[in-house]
Structure formats: structure tokens, C-alpha cells
Amino acid sequence: DLYIERNLDLQTARYRLQRTKADQIAARLRPNPGLTIAAENLPFSGPTPIGRLYEISGTYSETIELGGKRQLRERVADLTVSTAEAQFEDTMRRGLAEVKRLYYDAILARYNVEVTTENRQTFDQLLQFNLTRFQEGAIPEGDLIKVRLERMKFESAVKQAELSLRQATIRLLEKLGESGYARQA
């Protein structure tokens, strides 16, 4: 709903469709006839009786369309409206597909954060287990250092997943026309 309400490409396509519908109405109109009445050489001082007017003229004009021009104009307008409707629907379809894709990207990124966080917690337990084993003398210090280094990789993976989630959320909000990225993400 936010996309449909705020997206500029969609609004542009909607206005283009409305304009073509207005052009379609204009194409169906018949040209108006014209009547022009002119009077010249009228004296403006004192009363002027109608019999003293020197020149009066009248002109009537009407456009006569031959060769089915009006029907052709209507047909072109109808086709233009059909084209604009198709373009509007295509813009809507592509835009909604993009919003859905960005939404699913954000959902996937959120699940990636959850999985990497769970993996880090599991590895923290493994680190504690190996630390206990080291303190009891069951493993050498080199193995404990290796486990600590591996834990750093998991920490980095969590940070990367959180960053991907933030980026996916920002892209989605940007497509929806939201401006409060920090508060929403």
C-alpha cells in the first residue's frame, strides 16, 4: 500500500493514463462552429440610433471533417488509452515485484542474523568447553588459541549478517518512500 501510495514512477504512469483518457474525450468532441459579428465606424459621442451604423458584418464558420478523420482520431485515442493502461499495469507489476523481492531479501537477512547468532552461541559453548579442557590439561594452549580465532570469525559473520539486514531494510524502506531509515531499521 505504501508503494502504491508514494512511488513516483507509479504516480507518473497513473497521471499519464489520466491524461490519455482526457485526450480520448477530447478526440470524441466535434469542432464548435463559430459566429462572429463585427460593427465598425460607430460614433461614440451622443446617442447613436441603429440606422446610423456604417458597417455591420457577420461571419459563420464550421469545420467539416471529411474522410472519417473523427473516427480515426477516436480510434487512435482508444489505442493510446489501451497502451497507457498496459504501461500502468506493467509499471505496477514490476514495482510490486521489486517491493516483494526487497521484502524477502530483508526477511532472509533477518534469518541469517538469527542463524549466525545461534552459531556464535554454540561456538561460545564450544570455547567454554575447550577452555575447561585446557585448564584441566587435556588440550594444549595452541588448540585453545585456534578455537578463539575461530570464534572471532563467527563474530565477524554476525556483524556482516547484521549489516546485510540493515542494508536490505534500508533498500526496502527507500523503495516504499520512507525516510526514517535509522528508526525503522
Short mmCIF file of N, CA and C in Angstrom, two decimals:
data_model
loop_
_atom_site.label_atom_id
_atom_site.label_comp_id
_atom_site.label_asym_id
_atom_site.label_seq_id
_atom_site.Cartn_x
_atom_site.Cartn_y
_atom_site.Cartn_z
N ASP A 1 0.83 -1.20 0.00
CA ASP A 1 0.00 0.00 0.00
C ASP A 1 0.87 1.26 0.00
N LEU A 2 1.95 1.22 0.79
CA LEU A 2 2.84 2.39 0.81
C LEU A 2 3.47 2.61 -0.56
N TYR A 3 3.85 1.53 -1.20
CA TYR A 3 4.46 1.65 -2.53
C TYR A 3 3.48 2.28 -3.51
N ILE A 4 2.25 1.79 -3.52
CA ILE A 4 1.24 2.30 -4.44
C ILE A 4 0.93 3.76 -4.14
N GLU A 5 0.96 4.12 -2.87
CA GLU A 5 0.63 5.49 -2.48
C GLU A 5 1.75 6.48 -2.77
N ARG A 6 3.01 6.06 -2.59
CA ARG A 6 4.12 7.02 -2.61
C ARG A 6 5.06 6.93 -3.80
N ASN A 7 5.04 5.87 -4.57
CA ASN A 7 6.05 5.70 -5.61
C ASN A 7 5.84 6.67 -6.76
N LEU A 8 6.89 7.39 -7.12
CA LEU A 8 6.81 8.42 -8.16
C LEU A 8 6.62 7.83 -9.55
N ASP A 9 7.25 6.70 -9.84
CA ASP A 9 7.08 6.08 -11.15
C ASP A 9 5.63 5.66 -11.36
N LEU A 10 5.04 5.12 -10.32
CA LEU A 10 3.65 4.69 -10.40
C LEU A 10 2.71 5.89 -10.53
N GLN A 11 2.99 6.95 -9.80
CA GLN A 11 2.16 8.17 -9.93
C GLN A 11 2.29 8.77 -11.32
N THR A 12 3.49 8.74 -11.88
CA THR A 12 3.70 9.26 -13.23
C THR A 12 2.88 8.45 -14.23
N ALA A 13 2.92 7.13 -14.11
CA ALA A 13 2.15 6.27 -15.02
C ALA A 13 0.65 6.51 -14.84
N ARG A 14 0.21 6.73 -13.61
CA ARG A 14 -1.20 6.99 -13.34
C ARG A 14 -1.64 8.31 -13.99
N TYR A 15 -0.82 9.34 -13.85
CA TYR A 15 -1.15 10.64 -14.45
C TYR A 15 -1.12 10.56 -15.98
N ARG A 16 -0.18 9.79 -16.52
CA ARG A 16 -0.12 9.61 -17.97
C ARG A 16 -1.40 8.93 -18.46
N LEU A 17 -1.89 7.95 -17.72
CA LEU A 17 -3.13 7.27 -18.07
C LEU A 17 -4.31 8.24 -18.01
N GLN A 18 -4.37 9.05 -16.97
CA GLN A 18 -5.46 10.03 -16.87
C GLN A 18 -5.41 11.03 -18.01
N ARG A 19 -4.21 11.46 -18.39
CA ARG A 19 -4.07 12.41 -19.50
C ARG A 19 -4.55 11.79 -20.81
N THR A 20 -4.22 10.52 -21.04
CA THR A 20 -4.67 9.89 -22.29
C THR A 20 -6.19 9.71 -22.30
N LYS A 21 -6.78 9.49 -21.13
CA LYS A 21 -8.25 9.40 -21.07
C LYS A 21 -8.89 10.76 -21.37
N ALA A 22 -8.26 11.83 -20.90
CA ALA A 22 -8.75 13.17 -21.22
C ALA A 22 -8.59 13.43 -22.72
N ASP A 23 -7.48 13.00 -23.30
CA ASP A 23 -7.29 13.15 -24.75
C ASP A 23 -8.33 12.33 -25.52
N GLN A 24 -8.72 11.19 -24.99
CA GLN A 24 -9.74 10.36 -25.62
C GLN A 24 -11.08 11.10 -25.64
N ILE A 25 -11.41 11.76 -24.55
CA ILE A 25 -12.66 12.54 -24.50
C ILE A 25 -12.59 13.69 -25.51
N ALA A 26 -11.45 14.35 -25.57
CA ALA A 26 -11.30 15.47 -26.50
C ALA A 26 -11.38 15.00 -27.95
N ALA A 27 -10.92 13.79 -28.23
CA ALA A 27 -10.96 13.27 -29.61
C ALA A 27 -12.39 13.01 -30.06
N ARG A 28 -13.29 12.76 -29.13
CA ARG A 28 -14.69 12.48 -29.48
C ARG A 28 -15.50 13.75 -29.70
N LEU A 29 -14.97 14.87 -29.28
CA LEU A 29 -15.72 16.13 -29.43
C LEU A 29 -15.73 16.59 -30.89
N ARG A 30 -16.84 17.16 -31.25
CA ARG A 30 -16.95 17.76 -32.59
C ARG A 30 -16.46 19.20 -32.50
N PRO A 31 -15.86 19.70 -33.58
CA PRO A 31 -15.40 21.10 -33.55
C PRO A 31 -16.60 22.04 -33.42
N ASN A 32 -16.47 23.05 -32.59
CA ASN A 32 -17.54 24.02 -32.40
C ASN A 32 -17.63 24.96 -33.60
N PRO A 33 -18.87 25.28 -34.03
CA PRO A 33 -19.00 26.30 -35.07
C PRO A 33 -18.72 27.67 -34.46
N GLY A 34 -18.39 28.62 -35.30
CA GLY A 34 -18.09 29.95 -34.81
C GLY A 34 -18.98 31.00 -35.49
N LEU A 35 -19.40 31.98 -34.73
CA LEU A 35 -20.20 33.09 -35.24
C LEU A 35 -19.53 34.36 -34.76
N THR A 36 -19.16 35.23 -35.72
CA THR A 36 -18.51 36.49 -35.39
C THR A 36 -19.35 37.63 -35.95
N ILE A 37 -19.68 38.59 -35.12
CA ILE A 37 -20.42 39.79 -35.55
C ILE A 37 -19.52 40.97 -35.26
N ALA A 38 -19.34 41.83 -36.28
CA ALA A 38 -18.46 43.00 -36.15
C ALA A 38 -19.20 44.24 -36.62
N ALA A 39 -18.96 45.32 -35.94
CA ALA A 39 -19.52 46.63 -36.32
C ALA A 39 -18.38 47.62 -36.32
N GLU A 40 -18.32 48.46 -37.38
CA GLU A 40 -17.23 49.42 -37.50
C GLU A 40 -17.80 50.82 -37.77
N ASN A 41 -16.94 51.80 -37.54
CA ASN A 41 -17.26 53.20 -37.79
C ASN A 41 -18.45 53.67 -36.97
N LEU A 42 -18.49 53.33 -35.73
CA LEU A 42 -19.56 53.77 -34.84
C LEU A 42 -19.16 55.09 -34.19
N PRO A 43 -20.06 56.09 -34.21
CA PRO A 43 -19.76 57.32 -33.47
C PRO A 43 -20.02 57.08 -31.98
N PHE A 44 -19.11 57.52 -31.12
CA PHE A 44 -19.24 57.30 -29.69
C PHE A 44 -19.73 58.52 -28.94
N SER A 45 -19.95 59.60 -29.58
CA SER A 45 -20.42 60.79 -28.87
C SER A 45 -21.92 60.94 -29.10
N GLY A 46 -22.63 61.05 -28.02
CA GLY A 46 -24.08 61.24 -28.09
C GLY A 46 -24.81 59.96 -28.42
N PRO A 47 -26.12 60.03 -28.47
CA PRO A 47 -26.91 58.84 -28.79
C PRO A 47 -26.72 58.46 -30.26
N THR A 48 -26.62 57.15 -30.48
CA THR A 48 -26.43 56.65 -31.84
C THR A 48 -27.60 55.73 -32.17
N PRO A 49 -28.45 56.15 -33.05
CA PRO A 49 -29.53 55.25 -33.45
C PRO A 49 -28.98 54.11 -34.31
N ILE A 50 -29.70 53.01 -34.32
CA ILE A 50 -29.26 51.82 -35.04
C ILE A 50 -29.14 52.10 -36.53
N GLY A 51 -29.93 52.96 -37.08
CA GLY A 51 -29.89 53.24 -38.51
C GLY A 51 -28.64 53.97 -38.94
N ARG A 52 -27.87 54.51 -38.06
CA ARG A 52 -26.68 55.29 -38.44
C ARG A 52 -25.39 54.47 -38.36
N LEU A 53 -25.45 53.19 -38.11
CA LEU A 53 -24.25 52.37 -38.11
C LEU A 53 -23.75 52.27 -39.54
N TYR A 54 -22.50 52.40 -39.70
CA TYR A 54 -21.95 52.43 -41.04
C TYR A 54 -21.65 51.05 -41.58
N GLU A 55 -21.07 50.15 -40.74
CA GLU A 55 -20.73 48.82 -41.25
C GLU A 55 -21.04 47.76 -40.19
N ILE A 56 -21.75 46.76 -40.59
CA ILE A 56 -22.03 45.60 -39.74
C ILE A 56 -21.74 44.36 -40.59
N SER A 57 -21.02 43.40 -39.98
CA SER A 57 -20.74 42.18 -40.73
C SER A 57 -20.91 40.98 -39.81
N GLY A 58 -21.23 39.87 -40.37
CA GLY A 58 -21.37 38.62 -39.62
C GLY A 58 -20.66 37.51 -40.37
N THR A 59 -19.98 36.63 -39.63
CA THR A 59 -19.26 35.52 -40.23
C THR A 59 -19.61 34.25 -39.46
N TYR A 60 -19.98 33.21 -40.18
CA TYR A 60 -20.26 31.91 -39.59
C TYR A 60 -19.24 30.93 -40.14
N SER A 61 -18.62 30.16 -39.25
CA SER A 61 -17.64 29.17 -39.72
C SER A 61 -17.88 27.84 -38.99
N GLU A 62 -17.70 26.77 -39.74
CA GLU A 62 -17.86 25.44 -39.16
C GLU A 62 -16.88 24.52 -39.88
N THR A 63 -16.17 23.71 -39.08
CA THR A 63 -15.21 22.77 -39.64
C THR A 63 -15.95 21.51 -40.06
N ILE A 64 -15.74 21.13 -41.30
CA ILE A 64 -16.36 19.90 -41.81
C ILE A 64 -15.24 18.89 -41.98
N GLU A 65 -15.36 17.80 -41.25
CA GLU A 65 -14.33 16.77 -41.31
C GLU A 65 -14.74 15.71 -42.33
N LEU A 66 -13.85 15.48 -43.26
CA LEU A 66 -14.11 14.51 -44.32
C LEU A 66 -13.17 13.32 -44.16
N GLY A 67 -13.52 12.24 -44.80
CA GLY A 67 -12.62 11.07 -44.85
C GLY A 67 -12.56 10.29 -43.55
N GLY A 68 -13.55 10.42 -42.68
CA GLY A 68 -13.56 9.66 -41.44
C GLY A 68 -12.48 10.07 -40.45
N LYS A 69 -12.06 11.34 -40.50
CA LYS A 69 -10.99 11.80 -39.62
C LYS A 69 -11.37 11.67 -38.15
N ARG A 70 -12.63 11.97 -37.85
CA ARG A 70 -13.07 11.90 -36.46
C ARG A 70 -12.99 10.46 -35.94
N GLN A 71 -13.46 9.51 -36.75
CA GLN A 71 -13.41 8.11 -36.33
C GLN A 71 -11.96 7.63 -36.16
N LEU A 72 -11.10 8.07 -37.07
CA LEU A 72 -9.69 7.70 -36.96
C LEU A 72 -9.07 8.32 -35.70
N ARG A 73 -9.42 9.56 -35.43
CA ARG A 73 -8.91 10.24 -34.23
C ARG A 73 -9.39 9.51 -32.97
N GLU A 74 -10.64 9.09 -32.95
CA GLU A 74 -11.18 8.35 -31.81
C GLU A 74 -10.47 7.00 -31.66
N ARG A 75 -10.22 6.35 -32.77
CA ARG A 75 -9.54 5.04 -32.73
C ARG A 75 -8.12 5.17 -32.18
N VAL A 76 -7.41 6.20 -32.65
CA VAL A 76 -6.05 6.44 -32.16
C VAL A 76 -6.09 6.75 -30.66
N ALA A 77 -7.07 7.55 -30.23
CA ALA A 77 -7.18 7.87 -28.80
C ALA A 77 -7.48 6.62 -27.98
N ASP A 78 -8.34 5.73 -28.50
CA ASP A 78 -8.66 4.48 -27.80
C ASP A 78 -7.41 3.61 -27.67
N LEU A 79 -6.64 3.52 -28.76
CA LEU A 79 -5.41 2.73 -28.73
C LEU A 79 -4.37 3.33 -27.77
N THR A 80 -4.33 4.65 -27.72
CA THR A 80 -3.41 5.33 -26.81
C THR A 80 -3.79 5.04 -25.36
N VAL A 81 -5.09 5.03 -25.08
CA VAL A 81 -5.54 4.70 -23.72
C VAL A 81 -5.20 3.25 -23.39
N SER A 82 -5.41 2.35 -24.33
CA SER A 82 -5.06 0.94 -24.09
C SER A 82 -3.58 0.78 -23.81
N THR A 83 -2.76 1.49 -24.56
CA THR A 83 -1.31 1.44 -24.35
C THR A 83 -0.95 1.99 -22.98
N ALA A 84 -1.55 3.12 -22.60
CA ALA A 84 -1.25 3.72 -21.29
C ALA A 84 -1.71 2.80 -20.16
N GLU A 85 -2.84 2.13 -20.33
CA GLU A 85 -3.30 1.18 -19.31
C GLU A 85 -2.33 0.02 -19.17
N ALA A 86 -1.85 -0.48 -20.29
CA ALA A 86 -0.88 -1.59 -20.26
C ALA A 86 0.43 -1.14 -19.60
N GLN A 87 0.88 0.07 -19.91
CA GLN A 87 2.10 0.58 -19.31
C GLN A 87 1.92 0.77 -17.80
N PHE A 88 0.75 1.26 -17.38
CA PHE A 88 0.47 1.44 -15.96
C PHE A 88 0.48 0.09 -15.24
N GLU A 89 -0.18 -0.89 -15.82
CA GLU A 89 -0.22 -2.23 -15.22
C GLU A 89 1.18 -2.84 -15.15
N ASP A 90 1.97 -2.63 -16.21
CA ASP A 90 3.33 -3.16 -16.22
C ASP A 90 4.19 -2.48 -15.15
N THR A 91 4.05 -1.17 -15.03
CA THR A 91 4.79 -0.43 -14.00
C THR A 91 4.39 -0.91 -12.61
N MET A 92 3.09 -1.12 -12.42
CA MET A 92 2.60 -1.61 -11.14
C MET A 92 3.15 -3.02 -10.86
N ARG A 93 3.09 -3.89 -11.86
CA ARG A 93 3.56 -5.27 -11.69
C ARG A 93 5.04 -5.31 -11.35
N ARG A 94 5.85 -4.56 -12.13
CA ARG A 94 7.29 -4.56 -11.89
C ARG A 94 7.62 -3.95 -10.53
N GLY A 95 6.93 -2.87 -10.18
CA GLY A 95 7.19 -2.22 -8.89
C GLY A 95 6.84 -3.12 -7.71
N LEU A 96 5.67 -3.77 -7.79
CA LEU A 96 5.27 -4.66 -6.70
C LEU A 96 6.21 -5.87 -6.61
N ALA A 97 6.65 -6.36 -7.75
CA ALA A 97 7.61 -7.48 -7.74
C ALA A 97 8.91 -7.05 -7.07
N GLU A 98 9.36 -5.84 -7.35
CA GLU A 98 10.59 -5.32 -6.74
C GLU A 98 10.41 -5.16 -5.23
N VAL A 99 9.25 -4.64 -4.81
CA VAL A 99 8.99 -4.49 -3.37
C VAL A 99 8.97 -5.86 -2.69
N LYS A 100 8.33 -6.82 -3.33
CA LYS A 100 8.29 -8.17 -2.76
C LYS A 100 9.70 -8.77 -2.66
N ARG A 101 10.49 -8.58 -3.71
CA ARG A 101 11.86 -9.11 -3.69
C ARG A 101 12.67 -8.47 -2.57
N LEU A 102 12.55 -7.15 -2.42
CA LEU A 102 13.28 -6.46 -1.36
C LEU A 102 12.79 -6.90 0.03
N TYR A 103 11.49 -7.14 0.14
CA TYR A 103 10.94 -7.62 1.41
C TYR A 103 11.52 -9.00 1.75
N TYR A 104 11.54 -9.89 0.76
CA TYR A 104 12.08 -11.23 1.01
C TYR A 104 13.59 -11.18 1.28
N ASP A 105 14.28 -10.25 0.64
CA ASP A 105 15.71 -10.07 0.95
C ASP A 105 15.88 -9.66 2.41
N ALA A 106 15.03 -8.77 2.90
CA ALA A 106 15.11 -8.33 4.29
C ALA A 106 14.78 -9.48 5.24
N ILE A 107 13.77 -10.27 4.90
CA ILE A 107 13.41 -11.43 5.73
C ILE A 107 14.58 -12.43 5.77
N LEU A 108 15.16 -12.70 4.60
CA LEU A 108 16.30 -13.62 4.54
C LEU A 108 17.47 -13.09 5.37
N ALA A 109 17.72 -11.79 5.28
CA ALA A 109 18.81 -11.21 6.05
C ALA A 109 18.53 -11.33 7.56
N ARG A 110 17.27 -11.16 7.96
CA ARG A 110 16.93 -11.31 9.37
C ARG A 110 17.17 -12.75 9.84
N TYR A 111 16.78 -13.72 9.02
CA TYR A 111 17.02 -15.12 9.39
C TYR A 111 18.52 -15.44 9.41
N ASN A 112 19.27 -14.82 8.51
CA ASN A 112 20.72 -15.01 8.53
C ASN A 112 21.33 -14.49 9.84
N VAL A 113 20.82 -13.36 10.33
CA VAL A 113 21.29 -12.83 11.61
C VAL A 113 20.98 -13.82 12.73
N GLU A 114 19.77 -14.36 12.71
CA GLU A 114 19.39 -15.32 13.75
C GLU A 114 20.26 -16.58 13.70
N VAL A 115 20.52 -17.08 12.50
CA VAL A 115 21.33 -18.30 12.35
C VAL A 115 22.76 -18.04 12.78
N THR A 116 23.34 -16.93 12.34
CA THR A 116 24.73 -16.66 12.71
C THR A 116 24.85 -16.39 14.21
N THR A 117 23.85 -15.76 14.80
CA THR A 117 23.87 -15.53 16.24
C THR A 117 23.79 -16.86 16.99
N GLU A 118 22.94 -17.74 16.51
CA GLU A 118 22.82 -19.07 17.12
C GLU A 118 24.13 -19.85 16.97
N ASN A 119 24.75 -19.76 15.80
CA ASN A 119 26.05 -20.44 15.58
C ASN A 119 27.12 -19.87 16.52
N ARG A 120 27.11 -18.56 16.70
CA ARG A 120 28.09 -17.94 17.60
C ARG A 120 27.87 -18.43 19.04
N GLN A 121 26.61 -18.53 19.46
CA GLN A 121 26.32 -19.01 20.82
C GLN A 121 26.79 -20.46 20.99
N THR A 122 26.55 -21.26 19.97
CA THR A 122 27.01 -22.65 20.02
C THR A 122 28.54 -22.70 20.10
N PHE A 123 29.19 -21.84 19.34
CA PHE A 123 30.65 -21.82 19.35
C PHE A 123 31.17 -21.27 20.68
N ASP A 124 30.42 -20.35 21.30
CA ASP A 124 30.81 -19.86 22.63
C ASP A 124 30.81 -21.02 23.63
N GLN A 125 29.81 -21.89 23.51
CA GLN A 125 29.76 -23.05 24.39
C GLN A 125 30.95 -23.97 24.13
N LEU A 126 31.29 -24.14 22.85
CA LEU A 126 32.46 -24.96 22.50
C LEU A 126 33.73 -24.33 23.05
N LEU A 127 33.83 -23.00 22.98
CA LEU A 127 35.00 -22.30 23.52
C LEU A 127 35.10 -22.53 25.03
N GLN A 128 33.98 -22.43 25.73
CA GLN A 128 33.99 -22.66 27.18
C GLN A 128 34.41 -24.10 27.50
N PHE A 129 33.89 -25.02 26.69
CA PHE A 129 34.25 -26.43 26.89
C PHE A 129 35.75 -26.63 26.71
N ASN A 130 36.32 -26.03 25.65
CA ASN A 130 37.76 -26.18 25.39
C ASN A 130 38.59 -25.43 26.43
N LEU A 131 38.09 -24.32 26.94
CA LEU A 131 38.80 -23.60 28.00
C LEU A 131 38.88 -24.46 29.26
N THR A 132 37.79 -25.14 29.58
CA THR A 132 37.78 -26.05 30.73
C THR A 132 38.75 -27.20 30.50
N ARG A 133 38.73 -27.73 29.29
CA ARG A 133 39.65 -28.82 28.97
C ARG A 133 41.10 -28.37 29.07
N PHE A 134 41.38 -27.11 28.62
CA PHE A 134 42.74 -26.58 28.71
C PHE A 134 43.15 -26.42 30.17
N GLN A 135 42.25 -25.91 31.00
CA GLN A 135 42.56 -25.70 32.41
C GLN A 135 42.82 -27.04 33.13
N GLU A 136 42.19 -28.09 32.66
CA GLU A 136 42.42 -29.42 33.23
C GLU A 136 43.64 -30.09 32.61
N GLY A 137 44.19 -29.49 31.55
CA GLY A 137 45.38 -30.02 30.92
C GLY A 137 45.09 -31.07 29.86
N ALA A 138 43.86 -31.14 29.38
CA ALA A 138 43.50 -32.16 28.40
C ALA A 138 43.90 -31.75 26.97
N ILE A 139 44.01 -30.45 26.70
CA ILE A 139 44.41 -29.99 25.36
C ILE A 139 45.53 -28.96 25.50
N PRO A 140 46.36 -28.80 24.46
CA PRO A 140 47.42 -27.80 24.53
C PRO A 140 46.86 -26.38 24.30
N GLU A 141 47.66 -25.40 24.67
CA GLU A 141 47.23 -24.00 24.53
C GLU A 141 47.03 -23.61 23.07
N GLY A 142 47.75 -24.20 22.17
CA GLY A 142 47.61 -23.92 20.73
C GLY A 142 46.21 -24.24 20.22
N ASP A 143 45.64 -25.35 20.71
CA ASP A 143 44.28 -25.69 20.31
C ASP A 143 43.27 -24.67 20.83
N LEU A 144 43.49 -24.18 22.06
CA LEU A 144 42.60 -23.16 22.62
C LEU A 144 42.69 -21.86 21.82
N ILE A 145 43.89 -21.50 21.40
CA ILE A 145 44.07 -20.29 20.59
C ILE A 145 43.34 -20.44 19.25
N LYS A 146 43.43 -21.62 18.64
CA LYS A 146 42.72 -21.88 17.38
C LYS A 146 41.21 -21.71 17.55
N VAL A 147 40.69 -22.23 18.65
CA VAL A 147 39.25 -22.12 18.90
C VAL A 147 38.86 -20.65 19.09
N ARG A 148 39.68 -19.89 19.81
CA ARG A 148 39.40 -18.45 20.00
C ARG A 148 39.43 -17.70 18.67
N LEU A 149 40.36 -18.06 17.80
CA LEU A 149 40.42 -17.43 16.48
C LEU A 149 39.18 -17.77 15.66
N GLU A 150 38.74 -18.99 15.73
CA GLU A 150 37.52 -19.39 15.01
C GLU A 150 36.30 -18.62 15.54
N ARG A 151 36.29 -18.39 16.86
CA ARG A 151 35.18 -17.62 17.43
C ARG A 151 35.15 -16.21 16.87
N MET A 152 36.31 -15.63 16.60
CA MET A 152 36.39 -14.29 16.01
C MET A 152 35.74 -14.30 14.62
N LYS A 153 35.92 -15.38 13.89
CA LYS A 153 35.28 -15.49 12.57
C LYS A 153 33.76 -15.49 12.71
N PHE A 154 33.25 -16.17 13.72
CA PHE A 154 31.81 -16.18 13.94
C PHE A 154 31.30 -14.80 14.33
N GLU A 155 32.06 -14.09 15.12
CA GLU A 155 31.68 -12.73 15.50
C GLU A 155 31.62 -11.83 14.26
N SER A 156 32.60 -12.01 13.39
CA SER A 156 32.61 -11.24 12.14
C SER A 156 31.41 -11.60 11.26
N ALA A 157 31.05 -12.87 11.23
CA ALA A 157 29.89 -13.31 10.43
C ALA A 157 28.59 -12.70 10.97
N VAL A 158 28.48 -12.59 12.29
CA VAL A 158 27.29 -11.98 12.89
C VAL A 158 27.22 -10.50 12.50
N LYS A 159 28.33 -9.81 12.60
CA LYS A 159 28.35 -8.38 12.24
C LYS A 159 28.01 -8.19 10.76
N GLN A 160 28.53 -9.08 9.91
CA GLN A 160 28.24 -8.99 8.47
C GLN A 160 26.75 -9.24 8.22
N ALA A 161 26.17 -10.21 8.92
CA ALA A 161 24.75 -10.50 8.75
C ALA A 161 23.89 -9.33 9.24
N GLU A 162 24.28 -8.70 10.33
CA GLU A 162 23.55 -7.53 10.83
C GLU A 162 23.63 -6.37 9.84
N LEU A 163 24.81 -6.20 9.25
CA LEU A 163 24.97 -5.16 8.24
C LEU A 163 24.10 -5.44 7.01
N SER A 164 24.06 -6.69 6.58
CA SER A 164 23.22 -7.06 5.43
C SER A 164 21.75 -6.83 5.74
N LEU A 165 21.33 -7.11 6.97
CA LEU A 165 19.94 -6.86 7.36
C LEU A 165 19.64 -5.37 7.30
N ARG A 166 20.53 -4.57 7.82
CA ARG A 166 20.31 -3.11 7.81
C ARG A 166 20.24 -2.59 6.37
N GLN A 167 21.14 -3.06 5.52
CA GLN A 167 21.13 -2.62 4.12
C GLN A 167 19.85 -3.06 3.41
N ALA A 168 19.42 -4.28 3.63
CA ALA A 168 18.19 -4.77 2.99
C ALA A 168 16.98 -3.98 3.48
N THR A 169 16.95 -3.66 4.76
CA THR A 169 15.84 -2.87 5.30
C THR A 169 15.83 -1.47 4.72
N ILE A 170 16.99 -0.88 4.59
CA ILE A 170 17.08 0.47 4.02
C ILE A 170 16.62 0.47 2.56
N ARG A 171 17.04 -0.53 1.80
CA ARG A 171 16.62 -0.60 0.39
C ARG A 171 15.10 -0.74 0.29
N LEU A 172 14.52 -1.57 1.15
CA LEU A 172 13.06 -1.75 1.14
C LEU A 172 12.36 -0.45 1.52
N LEU A 173 12.80 0.19 2.58
CA LEU A 173 12.16 1.44 3.01
C LEU A 173 12.34 2.54 1.96
N GLU A 174 13.48 2.54 1.31
CA GLU A 174 13.72 3.52 0.25
C GLU A 174 12.74 3.32 -0.90
N LYS A 175 12.50 2.07 -1.28
CA LYS A 175 11.56 1.76 -2.35
C LYS A 175 10.14 2.14 -1.96
N LEU A 176 9.83 2.03 -0.66
CA LEU A 176 8.50 2.38 -0.17
C LEU A 176 8.33 3.87 0.05
N GLY A 177 9.41 4.62 -0.06
CA GLY A 177 9.32 6.06 0.10
C GLY A 177 9.42 6.52 1.55
N GLU A 178 9.88 5.64 2.43
CA GLU A 178 10.06 6.01 3.84
C GLU A 178 11.37 6.76 3.98
N SER A 179 11.39 7.72 4.91
CA SER A 179 12.61 8.48 5.10
C SER A 179 13.27 8.19 6.45
N GLY A 180 12.59 7.55 7.38
CA GLY A 180 13.15 7.31 8.70
C GLY A 180 13.90 6.00 8.76
N TYR A 181 15.04 5.90 8.05
CA TYR A 181 15.79 4.64 7.99
C TYR A 181 16.26 4.19 9.35
N ALA A 182 16.88 5.10 10.10
CA ALA A 182 17.51 4.72 11.36
C ALA A 182 16.46 4.22 12.35
N ARG A 183 15.34 4.87 12.41
CA ARG A 183 14.33 4.49 13.38
C ARG A 183 13.66 3.19 12.98
N GLN A 184 13.48 2.92 11.68
CA GLN A 184 12.82 1.70 11.22
C GLN A 184 13.75 0.49 11.24
N ALA A 185 15.01 0.72 10.91
CA ALA A 185 15.94 -0.41 10.80
C ALA A 185 16.39 -0.79 12.16
#
